[in-house]
Coordinates of C-alpha atoms in Angstrom, one line a residue:
M1357 CA 67.4 -22.9 -15.5
A1358 CA 64.7 -24.5 -17.1
S1359 CA 63.7 -25.9 -14.0
S1360 CA 63.9 -22.9 -11.9
I1361 CA 61.9 -20.8 -15.2
F1362 CA 59.3 -23.8 -14.9
I1363 CA 58.4 -23.0 -10.9
I1364 CA 58.3 -19.2 -11.0
L1365 CA 55.9 -19.7 -13.8
S1366 CA 53.8 -22.2 -11.7
S1367 CA 54.3 -20.1 -8.6
F1368 CA 52.8 -17.1 -10.8
I1369 CA 49.8 -19.3 -12.5
V1370 CA 48.9 -20.2 -8.7
L1371 CA 49.2 -16.7 -7.3
F1372 CA 47.1 -15.3 -10.1
S1373 CA 44.9 -18.3 -10.1
A1374 CA 44.3 -17.4 -6.3
S1375 CA 43.9 -13.7 -6.9
C1376 CA 41.3 -14.6 -9.2
A1377 CA 39.3 -16.6 -6.9
V1378 CA 39.6 -13.9 -4.6
S1379 CA 38.2 -11.5 -6.9
Y1380 CA 35.2 -13.2 -7.7
T1381 CA 32.5 -11.3 -5.7
I1382 CA 29.3 -13.5 -4.2
Q1383 CA 27.5 -11.9 -7.2
D1384 CA 30.3 -13.1 -10.1
Q1385 CA 29.9 -16.5 -8.4
F1386 CA 26.2 -16.9 -8.3
Y1387 CA 26.1 -15.6 -12.0
R1388 CA 28.5 -18.0 -13.2
C1389 CA 26.2 -20.9 -10.6
I1390 CA 23.0 -19.8 -12.6
T1391 CA 24.6 -19.7 -16.3
L1392 CA 25.9 -23.0 -15.4
H1393 CA 22.7 -24.6 -14.4
S1394 CA 19.9 -23.0 -16.4
D1395 CA 19.0 -24.6 -19.8
R1396 CA 19.3 -21.7 -21.7
S1397 CA 22.1 -18.3 -21.6
I1398 CA 20.7 -15.4 -19.1
P1399 CA 21.5 -11.8 -20.4
F1400 CA 23.1 -9.9 -17.6
S1401 CA 22.2 -6.7 -17.7
T1402 CA 18.4 -7.8 -17.8
A1403 CA 18.4 -10.1 -15.4
F1404 CA 20.7 -9.3 -12.9
F1405 CA 20.7 -6.0 -10.7
T1406 CA 23.5 -5.3 -7.9
P1407 CA 23.4 -2.2 -5.7
T1408 CA 27.2 -1.8 -6.4
S1409 CA 27.2 -2.2 -10.6
N1410 CA 24.0 -0.4 -11.4
A1411 CA 22.4 1.0 -8.6
T1412 CA 19.6 3.1 -10.5
S1413 CA 18.2 -0.4 -11.8
F1414 CA 19.0 -2.7 -8.7
N1415 CA 16.9 0.1 -6.9
S1416 CA 14.0 0.4 -9.3
V1417 CA 13.9 -3.3 -9.5
L1418 CA 13.6 -3.3 -6.1
K1419 CA 10.9 -1.0 -5.5
S1420 CA 8.9 -2.3 -8.7
T1421 CA 6.2 -4.1 -6.9
A1422 CA 6.8 -2.6 -3.4
Q1423 CA 3.7 -0.7 -1.6
N1424 CA 5.1 -0.3 1.9
L1425 CA 8.0 2.5 1.6
R1426 CA 8.6 1.5 5.5
C1427 CA 10.2 -1.3 4.6
L1428 CA 12.3 0.2 2.1
A1429 CA 14.0 2.5 4.2
P1430 CA 17.6 2.6 4.5
S1431 CA 18.5 1.1 7.8
Q1432 CA 16.8 -2.1 6.2
P1433 CA 19.4 -5.0 5.1
K1434 CA 18.8 -5.1 1.2
P1435 CA 19.9 -8.4 -1.0
L1436 CA 23.1 -8.6 -2.0
L1437 CA 21.6 -9.2 -5.7
I1438 CA 18.1 -9.3 -7.5
F1439 CA 18.0 -12.3 -10.1
T1440 CA 15.0 -11.5 -12.6
A1441 CA 14.1 -15.0 -13.5
L1442 CA 13.0 -15.8 -17.0
S1443 CA 12.5 -19.5 -16.8
E1444 CA 11.2 -22.1 -14.9
S1445 CA 15.0 -23.6 -15.2
N1446 CA 16.2 -20.1 -13.7
V1447 CA 14.1 -21.0 -10.4
Q1448 CA 15.7 -24.1 -10.0
A1449 CA 19.1 -22.7 -10.8
A1450 CA 18.4 -20.3 -8.0
V1451 CA 18.1 -23.0 -5.7
I1452 CA 20.8 -24.6 -6.4
C1453 CA 23.0 -22.0 -6.8
A1454 CA 21.8 -20.0 -2.7
K1455 CA 22.8 -23.8 -1.6
E1456 CA 26.1 -23.9 -2.9
L1457 CA 26.9 -20.6 -2.1
K1458 CA 25.3 -20.6 1.7
L1459 CA 23.0 -17.7 1.2
Q1460 CA 19.8 -17.3 2.0
L1461 CA 16.6 -16.6 -0.8
R1462 CA 14.1 -14.2 -0.8
V1463 CA 11.2 -14.9 -3.2
R1464 CA 9.0 -12.1 -4.7
S1465 CA 6.1 -12.6 -7.2
G1466 CA 3.7 -9.4 -6.3
G1467 CA 5.6 -7.6 -3.4
H1468 CA 2.8 -6.2 -1.7
D1469 CA 4.0 -7.8 1.3
Y1470 CA 2.9 -5.8 4.1
E1471 CA 6.1 -6.4 6.2
G1472 CA 8.2 -6.8 3.2
I1473 CA 10.1 -9.8 4.1
S1474 CA 10.0 -11.1 0.7
Y1475 CA 12.7 -8.5 -0.3
T1476 CA 14.1 -7.1 2.7
S1477 CA 15.2 -8.2 6.2
E1478 CA 14.1 -7.2 9.8
M1479 CA 16.8 -9.4 11.2
K1480 CA 19.4 -7.6 13.6
R1481 CA 22.2 -9.4 12.0
S1482 CA 21.0 -10.5 8.5
M1483 CA 22.7 -12.8 6.6
P1484 CA 23.7 -11.9 3.0
F1485 CA 20.2 -13.0 1.2
I1486 CA 19.5 -12.6 -2.8
L1487 CA 16.4 -12.0 -4.3
L1488 CA 14.6 -14.1 -6.9
D1489 CA 11.9 -11.8 -8.6
L1490 CA 9.3 -13.8 -10.4
A1491 CA 7.8 -10.9 -12.1
K1492 CA 8.7 -11.8 -16.0
L1493 CA 7.1 -15.5 -14.9
R1494 CA 3.7 -14.4 -16.0
A1495 CA 1.9 -16.2 -18.4
I1496 CA -1.6 -17.2 -18.2
K1497 CA -3.5 -20.0 -20.5
V1498 CA -7.3 -19.8 -20.1
D1499 CA -9.3 -22.8 -20.8
I1500 CA -13.0 -22.5 -20.8
E1501 CA -14.0 -25.6 -21.7
D1502 CA -12.0 -26.9 -19.0
N1503 CA -13.0 -24.3 -16.6
S1504 CA -9.2 -23.4 -15.5
A1505 CA -6.4 -22.1 -15.7
W1506 CA -2.7 -21.9 -15.3
V1507 CA -1.6 -19.1 -14.6
Q1508 CA 2.0 -18.5 -13.7
A1509 CA 3.1 -17.0 -9.9
G1510 CA 4.3 -13.4 -11.5
A1511 CA 0.7 -12.6 -13.6
T1512 CA -1.1 -10.5 -11.2
I1513 CA -4.7 -10.9 -10.3
G1514 CA -5.9 -8.4 -12.1
E1515 CA -3.7 -10.2 -15.5
V1516 CA -6.0 -13.3 -14.8
Y1517 CA -9.2 -11.8 -14.4
Y1518 CA -9.0 -9.7 -17.9
R1519 CA -7.7 -12.8 -19.6
I1520 CA -10.2 -14.6 -18.2
A1521 CA -13.1 -12.3 -19.3
E1522 CA -11.5 -12.0 -22.8
K1523 CA -12.6 -15.6 -23.2
S1524 CA -15.8 -15.6 -21.7
K1525 CA -18.2 -12.9 -20.0
T1526 CA -20.1 -15.7 -17.4
H1527 CA -16.5 -17.0 -16.1
G1528 CA -14.7 -15.4 -13.4
Y1529 CA -12.4 -16.5 -10.3
P1530 CA -13.1 -16.1 -6.4
A1531 CA -9.6 -14.0 -5.7
G1532 CA -8.6 -10.7 -4.3
L1533 CA -10.1 -7.2 -4.4
C1534 CA -6.5 -5.3 -5.2
T1535 CA -5.7 -6.1 -8.7
S1536 CA -1.6 -5.9 -8.3
L1537 CA -1.0 -8.2 -5.9
G1538 CA 0.8 -11.2 -7.9
I1539 CA -0.8 -14.7 -7.9
G1540 CA 1.9 -16.5 -6.6
G1541 CA 1.9 -15.4 -3.1
H1542 CA -1.7 -14.2 -2.9
I1543 CA -2.7 -17.9 -3.4
T1544 CA 0.3 -19.1 -0.6
G1545 CA -1.9 -17.2 1.9
G1546 CA -5.9 -18.2 0.9
A1547 CA -6.5 -15.2 -1.5
Y1548 CA -10.1 -13.9 -0.5
G1549 CA -12.4 -12.0 -2.1
P1550 CA -15.9 -10.5 -2.9
M1551 CA -16.9 -13.7 -4.0
M1552 CA -16.0 -15.7 -1.6
R1553 CA -19.6 -16.4 0.0
K1554 CA -20.5 -17.8 -3.1
Y1555 CA -17.7 -19.5 -4.0
G1556 CA -15.0 -19.7 -1.2
L1557 CA -10.9 -18.4 -1.1
G1558 CA -8.9 -18.6 -4.3
A1559 CA -6.8 -21.3 -2.7
D1560 CA -9.9 -23.2 -2.5
N1561 CA -10.6 -23.3 -5.8
V1562 CA -6.7 -24.6 -6.7
V1563 CA -6.9 -28.0 -8.7
D1564 CA -3.1 -28.3 -9.6
A1565 CA 0.6 -26.2 -9.1
R1566 CA 4.1 -26.5 -9.9
I1567 CA 6.9 -25.6 -7.1
V1568 CA 10.5 -25.8 -7.3
D1569 CA 11.9 -27.6 -3.7
A1570 CA 14.6 -27.6 -1.5
S1571 CA 16.3 -30.1 -3.8
G1572 CA 15.5 -27.7 -7.1
R1573 CA 12.9 -30.5 -8.6
V1574 CA 9.9 -29.3 -10.2
L1575 CA 6.8 -30.9 -9.0
D1576 CA 3.1 -31.0 -9.7
R1577 CA 0.6 -32.0 -7.3
E1578 CA 1.2 -35.7 -8.3
L1579 CA 4.9 -35.2 -8.1
M1580 CA 4.3 -33.4 -4.7
G1581 CA 2.1 -35.6 -3.1
E1582 CA -1.2 -34.5 -1.0
D1583 CA 0.5 -33.2 2.1
L1584 CA 2.4 -30.8 0.0
F1585 CA -0.1 -29.6 -2.3
W1586 CA -2.5 -29.1 0.9
A1587 CA 0.1 -27.0 3.0
I1588 CA 0.7 -24.6 -0.3
R1589 CA -2.7 -23.4 -0.5
G1590 CA -3.2 -21.2 2.2
G1591 CA 0.2 -22.4 4.4
G1592 CA 1.8 -19.0 3.9
G1593 CA 4.3 -18.5 1.3
G1594 CA 8.1 -18.7 1.8
S1595 CA 8.4 -21.9 3.7
F1596 CA 8.0 -24.7 1.6
G1597 CA 9.1 -24.4 -2.2
I1598 CA 9.0 -21.6 -4.7
L1599 CA 5.7 -21.4 -6.5
L1600 CA 6.2 -21.5 -10.0
A1601 CA 2.3 -21.5 -11.5
W1602 CA -1.4 -22.4 -10.0
K1603 CA -3.8 -24.1 -12.2
I1604 CA -7.0 -22.2 -10.9
R1605 CA -10.5 -23.3 -11.0
L1606 CA -13.1 -20.9 -12.9
V1607 CA -16.2 -20.1 -10.9
P1608 CA -20.0 -19.1 -13.3
V1609 CA -20.4 -15.4 -13.0
P1610 CA -23.8 -13.4 -14.4
S1611 CA -23.2 -11.4 -17.8
T1612 CA -24.7 -8.9 -15.1
V1613 CA -23.7 -8.1 -12.0
T1614 CA -24.6 -5.0 -9.7
V1615 CA -22.1 -3.0 -7.3
F1616 CA -23.5 -0.1 -4.5
T1617 CA -21.4 2.2 -2.2
V1618 CA -23.3 4.0 0.4
P1619 CA -21.6 6.2 2.9
K1620 CA -23.0 6.5 6.7
T1621 CA -21.3 8.9 9.1
L1622 CA -21.8 9.1 12.7
E1623 CA -24.0 12.2 11.8
T1624 CA -26.1 9.7 9.8
G1625 CA -26.5 6.9 11.8
A1626 CA -23.0 5.2 11.4
T1627 CA -23.1 3.0 14.9
K1628 CA -26.5 1.8 14.9
V1629 CA -25.9 0.7 10.8
L1630 CA -22.9 -0.9 11.4
N1631 CA -24.0 -2.8 14.4
K1632 CA -26.8 -4.1 12.6
W1633 CA -24.3 -5.6 9.3
Q1634 CA -22.4 -7.2 12.3
H1635 CA -25.9 -9.4 12.3
V1636 CA -26.8 -10.0 8.7
A1637 CA -23.4 -9.4 6.4
N1638 CA -22.5 -13.4 7.6
K1639 CA -26.0 -14.8 7.0
I1640 CA -27.5 -12.8 3.9
D1641 CA -28.0 -14.4 0.8
E1642 CA -24.6 -15.7 -0.6
D1643 CA -24.7 -14.0 -3.8
L1644 CA -24.1 -10.4 -2.0
F1645 CA -20.6 -9.2 -0.4
I1646 CA -21.1 -6.0 1.2
R1647 CA -18.0 -5.0 2.7
V1648 CA -17.5 -1.8 5.2
L1649 CA -14.7 0.8 4.7
I1650 CA -14.0 2.8 7.7
T1651 CA -12.4 6.4 7.2
T1652 CA -12.5 9.7 8.5
A1653 CA -14.0 12.5 6.9
N1654 CA -14.9 16.0 7.4
S1655 CA -18.2 16.5 8.9
T1656 CA -21.0 18.4 7.5
K1657 CA -22.2 20.0 10.4
N1658 CA -19.3 21.5 12.3
G1659 CA -16.3 20.9 10.7
K1660 CA -14.9 19.0 12.7
K1661 CA -13.4 15.5 11.7
T1662 CA -16.2 12.2 11.9
V1663 CA -16.1 8.9 11.1
Q1664 CA -17.5 7.7 7.7
T1665 CA -18.6 3.7 7.1
A1666 CA -18.9 3.3 3.5
Y1667 CA -21.1 -0.3 2.5
Q1668 CA -19.6 -1.3 -0.8
A1669 CA -20.9 -4.1 -2.3
L1670 CA -20.6 -7.0 -5.1
F1671 CA -23.9 -8.6 -6.2
L1672 CA -23.9 -11.7 -8.5
G1673 CA -27.1 -10.4 -10.1
K1674 CA -29.3 -7.5 -11.2
T1675 CA -30.7 -4.3 -9.4
D1676 CA -34.4 -6.2 -8.8
R1677 CA -33.4 -9.0 -7.0
L1678 CA -30.7 -7.3 -5.1
L1679 CA -33.1 -4.6 -3.9
H1680 CA -35.3 -7.2 -2.4
V1681 CA -32.9 -9.1 -0.4
M1682 CA -31.6 -5.9 0.9
N1683 CA -35.5 -4.7 2.1
H1684 CA -35.8 -8.0 3.8
S1685 CA -32.8 -8.5 5.2
F1686 CA -31.2 -5.1 5.6
P1687 CA -33.3 -2.7 5.0
E1688 CA -31.7 -0.2 8.1
L1689 CA -29.2 0.7 4.9
G1690 CA -31.7 2.4 3.0
L1691 CA -30.7 1.0 -0.5
T1692 CA -32.0 2.8 -3.8
R1693 CA -32.3 1.8 -6.8
K1694 CA -29.9 5.2 -7.9
D1695 CA -27.5 3.5 -5.5
C1696 CA -27.2 0.9 -7.7
V1697 CA -24.9 0.1 -10.6
E1698 CA -25.2 -2.8 -13.1
M1699 CA -22.1 -3.8 -15.2
S1700 CA -20.2 -6.8 -16.4
W1701 CA -18.3 -8.6 -14.0
I1702 CA -14.6 -7.4 -15.0
E1703 CA -16.1 -3.9 -14.8
S1704 CA -17.3 -4.6 -11.1
V1705 CA -13.9 -5.5 -10.7
I1706 CA -12.7 -2.2 -11.2
Y1707 CA -15.4 -0.6 -9.4
I1708 CA -14.2 -2.8 -6.3
A1709 CA -10.4 -2.1 -6.4
G1710 CA -11.6 1.8 -6.1
Y1711 CA -10.3 2.9 -9.6
P1712 CA -12.2 6.1 -11.3
S1713 CA -15.0 4.5 -13.6
S1714 CA -12.9 6.0 -16.7
I1715 CA -10.3 3.4 -16.2
K1716 CA -11.1 0.5 -18.6
P1717 CA -10.7 -3.2 -18.2
E1718 CA -7.4 -3.1 -20.3
F1719 CA -5.9 -1.0 -17.5
L1720 CA -5.4 -4.8 -15.6
L1721 CA -2.8 -5.5 -18.3
Q1722 CA -0.2 -3.1 -17.3
G1723 CA -0.5 -4.9 -13.5
K1724 CA 0.3 -2.3 -11.8
S1725 CA -1.7 -0.1 -8.9
L1726 CA -3.2 3.8 -9.7
F1727 CA -1.9 4.5 -5.9
P1728 CA 1.7 5.8 -4.6
P1729 CA 3.4 3.2 -2.6
V1730 CA 3.2 5.2 1.1
N1731 CA 4.4 4.2 4.7
F1732 CA 1.9 1.5 6.5
K1733 CA 1.4 -0.7 9.2
A1734 CA -1.3 -3.1 9.5
K1735 CA -3.0 -5.6 11.7
S1736 CA -5.9 -8.0 11.6
D1737 CA -8.6 -9.8 13.7
F1738 CA -11.4 -11.7 13.5
L1739 CA -14.7 -11.0 14.4
R1740 CA -17.2 -13.9 16.1
V1741 CA -19.6 -12.0 18.6
P1742 CA -20.6 -8.1 17.2
V1743 CA -19.3 -5.7 18.9
P1744 CA -22.1 -3.9 21.2
E1745 CA -22.7 -0.2 20.4
T1746 CA -20.6 0.8 23.4
G1747 CA -17.3 -1.1 22.1
L1748 CA -18.2 0.8 18.5
E1749 CA -18.6 4.1 19.8
G1750 CA -15.4 3.3 22.1
M1751 CA -13.5 2.6 18.6
W1752 CA -14.7 5.3 17.1
K1753 CA -13.2 7.7 19.5
K1754 CA -9.6 5.6 19.4
F1755 CA -10.3 5.9 15.7
L1756 CA -10.4 10.3 15.4
E1757 CA -7.2 10.0 17.7
E1758 CA -5.2 9.3 13.9
D1759 CA -4.4 11.3 11.1
S1760 CA -5.0 8.5 8.3
P1761 CA -6.8 5.8 9.4
M1762 CA -9.1 3.1 7.9
M1763 CA -10.4 0.1 8.7
I1764 CA -12.1 -3.0 6.4
W1765 CA -14.4 -5.2 7.7
N1766 CA -15.0 -8.3 5.4
P1767 CA -18.1 -10.2 5.7
Y1768 CA -17.8 -14.4 5.9
G1769 CA -20.5 -16.8 6.0
G1770 CA -22.1 -18.3 2.9
M1771 CA -19.9 -20.5 1.3
M1772 CA -16.9 -20.1 3.9
G1773 CA -18.8 -21.0 6.8
K1774 CA -19.4 -24.7 4.9
I1775 CA -15.9 -25.7 3.8
S1776 CA -14.1 -27.2 6.9
E1777 CA -11.2 -25.5 8.8
S1778 CA -9.0 -28.3 8.4
S1779 CA -9.9 -28.3 4.2
I1780 CA -7.1 -26.4 3.5
P1781 CA -4.4 -24.4 5.8
F1782 CA -6.6 -21.2 5.8
P1783 CA -9.1 -22.1 8.7
H1784 CA -11.0 -19.1 9.4
R1785 CA -14.4 -20.7 8.4
K1786 CA -17.5 -21.6 10.1
G1787 CA -18.5 -18.3 12.8
V1788 CA -16.9 -16.1 11.6
I1789 CA -18.7 -12.7 11.1
C1790 CA -16.4 -11.2 9.6
K1791 CA -12.4 -10.3 8.8
I1792 CA -11.5 -6.8 10.3
Q1793 CA -8.2 -4.9 8.5
Y1794 CA -7.0 -2.2 10.7
L1795 CA -4.1 0.5 8.6
T1796 CA -2.6 3.6 9.1
S1797 CA -0.5 5.2 6.5
W1798 CA 1.9 8.3 6.8
T1799 CA 4.0 10.1 4.2
E1800 CA 6.8 11.3 6.2
G1801 CA 9.6 8.8 6.6
D1802 CA 11.5 9.8 9.8
K1803 CA 11.0 7.3 12.8
K1804 CA 9.8 9.5 15.0
S1805 CA 7.0 9.5 12.3
A1806 CA 7.1 5.6 11.9
D1807 CA 7.0 5.3 15.9
K1808 CA 3.6 7.7 16.2
H1809 CA 1.5 6.3 13.8
I1810 CA 2.2 1.9 14.5
N1811 CA 2.1 3.2 18.2
W1812 CA -1.5 4.2 17.6
I1813 CA -2.5 1.4 16.0
R1814 CA -1.2 -1.2 18.3
G1815 CA -3.2 1.1 20.8
L1816 CA -6.3 0.4 19.0
Y1817 CA -5.6 -3.5 18.2
E1818 CA -5.4 -3.8 22.2
Y1819 CA -8.6 -2.0 22.4
M1820 CA -10.2 -3.9 19.9
G1821 CA -8.9 -7.3 22.1
T1822 CA -12.1 -7.2 24.3
F1823 CA -14.4 -7.8 21.4
V1824 CA -12.6 -10.0 18.5
S1825 CA -11.4 -14.1 18.6
K1826 CA -9.6 -15.0 21.0
F1827 CA -8.0 -18.8 22.0
P1828 CA -6.1 -18.4 19.7
R1829 CA -6.8 -14.4 18.8
E1830 CA -7.2 -15.1 14.9
A1831 CA -4.9 -13.2 12.3
Y1832 CA -4.7 -13.4 8.1
V1833 CA -1.5 -14.7 7.1
N1834 CA -1.6 -12.6 4.1
Y1835 CA -1.6 -9.5 6.4
R1836 CA 1.7 -10.3 7.9
D1837 CA 2.3 -8.5 11.4
L1838 CA 5.8 -9.1 13.0
D1839 CA 4.1 -8.0 15.9
L1840 CA 2.7 -11.1 16.7
G1841 CA 6.6 -12.6 16.6
M1842 CA 9.5 -13.3 14.5
N1843 CA 11.9 -15.9 13.7
R1844 CA 15.6 -14.4 14.8
N1845 CA 17.5 -16.8 12.8
A1846 CA 17.0 -19.8 10.8
N1847 CA 17.1 -22.1 13.9
S1848 CA 13.4 -21.5 15.4
N1849 CA 11.3 -24.1 17.2
F1850 CA 7.9 -25.6 17.2
L1851 CA 7.0 -23.6 20.5
E1852 CA 8.8 -20.4 19.6
A1853 CA 6.2 -20.2 16.0
S1854 CA 3.8 -21.3 17.7
V1855 CA 2.9 -18.0 19.2
W1856 CA 1.8 -16.4 15.8
G1857 CA 1.7 -20.2 14.3
K1858 CA -1.5 -20.4 15.8
K1859 CA -3.2 -17.0 15.1
Y1860 CA -2.9 -17.7 11.4
F1861 CA -3.4 -21.4 11.4
K1862 CA -4.9 -22.4 14.4
N1863 CA -4.8 -26.7 15.0
N1864 CA -3.8 -26.4 11.1
Y1865 CA -0.5 -25.3 12.6
D1866 CA 1.0 -28.7 14.0
R1867 CA 0.1 -30.3 10.2
L1868 CA 2.2 -27.9 8.7
V1869 CA 5.4 -28.0 10.8
L1870 CA 4.9 -31.9 10.1
V1871 CA 5.1 -31.0 6.5
K1872 CA 7.6 -28.3 6.8
T1873 CA 9.7 -30.8 7.9
K1874 CA 8.9 -33.4 6.0
V1875 CA 9.8 -31.3 2.4
D1876 CA 12.7 -29.0 3.7
P1877 CA 14.3 -30.7 6.6
D1878 CA 17.4 -28.8 6.5
N1879 CA 15.0 -25.4 6.6
F1880 CA 16.3 -23.7 3.1
F1881 CA 13.4 -21.8 3.1
W1882 CA 13.4 -19.7 5.9
H1883 CA 12.3 -16.0 6.7
E1884 CA 10.9 -14.2 9.7
Q1885 CA 7.7 -16.0 10.2
S1886 CA 8.1 -19.3 8.2
L1887 CA 7.2 -22.3 9.5
P1888 CA 10.2 -24.1 11.6
I1889 CA 11.2 -27.7 11.6
L1890 CA 11.1 -30.2 14.0
P1891 CA 14.1 -31.7 15.9
F1892 CA 13.9 -35.0 14.2
K1893 CA 12.7 -36.4 10.4
V1894 CA 9.5 -37.3 9.5
G1895 CA 9.1 -40.4 7.1
K1896 CA 6.7 -40.5 3.7
E1897 CA 3.8 -41.3 5.7
G1898 CA 4.3 -38.4 8.2
K1899 CA 5.5 -40.4 10.9
S1900 CA 8.0 -39.2 12.8
L1901 CA 11.9 -41.1 13.0
I1902 CA 14.1 -39.8 15.5
H1903 CA 17.7 -39.3 14.6

């Protein structure tokens, strides 16, 4: 009798255990695994968000830094779970647990991400994925004596700028114009901004980093080696590891800088002024950065739409010297003293970001944009030969066909032309006049509206193909564009990925793939435009070892 009872109890325990195991969802298993591998307890309610147990919080966190509503459409595959890391060990645990559970891991530091591939998926048959959000890893430690700062990946560049200016009025950092960008992903693509002609990119001014690799190890520059350190500074995010923090080099800025914005419409000579700008923007004094913001506006003559070009500038100096530079090199713009405004460098950050003058620098600590997210599509080009006036006139015609079009022409030259194309993976250097960004936005959420606007920007991009760089037609990796091609799964190959890889990285693509193969041979870190691995191992010295 006793033995029969024992058998029945044993069977019950086995069945009960099996039913419990089945009841553990992927989310449950991930949470248990994270807890096991982290160095401290994790508050479930503030670190884990699922679409089933707390949908409101899940959606709020998913949308928290996203700027492109197109990527949040109901049809887009969403993460099974969002894990907000609270420490470096949490990030290590996320890698270990995603591998154990055979889940894809997508990582977000700021989330502007033009195609949303850090937090959604474009795969037609998307495999289950977890979103690792680094928004709470945002510590900033500025060392003025060392001319450096350690900044965690989730900090925005606006926060970084403010903390630098808090310590010194004559130090800055040459990164982006949009202050709500998460610095983790921003620098992985290069990080250009209004001081790039003087000091190069944000990625050119990085001296160390901390990352988590595909094995879950934390590596600094010494441990990761120079090949990987080279690759993460401009080789695009999501291919090599998870960026935890950058050590950035601070640069000197004057206590007083000068800004201006001068508009020109078609009726006030926009075509001829832009034609002249193309010939001088990359050759003018390297203390001067003049970008061109191109939009539509109502004409003052006939009430119809016209094209407006706004010349927005940062000059690292005072008005008197700026006027001398402009009168000598670019008198066609007609800059006057009343157009110029002197201010501190941190105030210029607010100005260039397009915020109202009433906004104080302390706003940067909020890590947010004043502008609400919209549906948008963007593309990019690099100009090496000026577009002739007839080409500009054709461009205007295309431009006026769209409801809310925008182009931004960012000048190169100066330091950008002095740094080698192979110094870091970002290759768009000597000979570049400017980078062109094309944008269109819309508020309607239906597919018909999206198709209309996306077809327009593709048409403009096709038109501009005559004038921009060729063989390859270059593109900026931080303006991800899935029109250039994409991985359909984790098994992309070298030739398929080279279609967009050469556009983003030119000749640096080959070296990037070698580094990727060496540091992530199982291709754990992959997404729609991640770098592929080669079908053979790569040794420590970069030599190929055939299986």
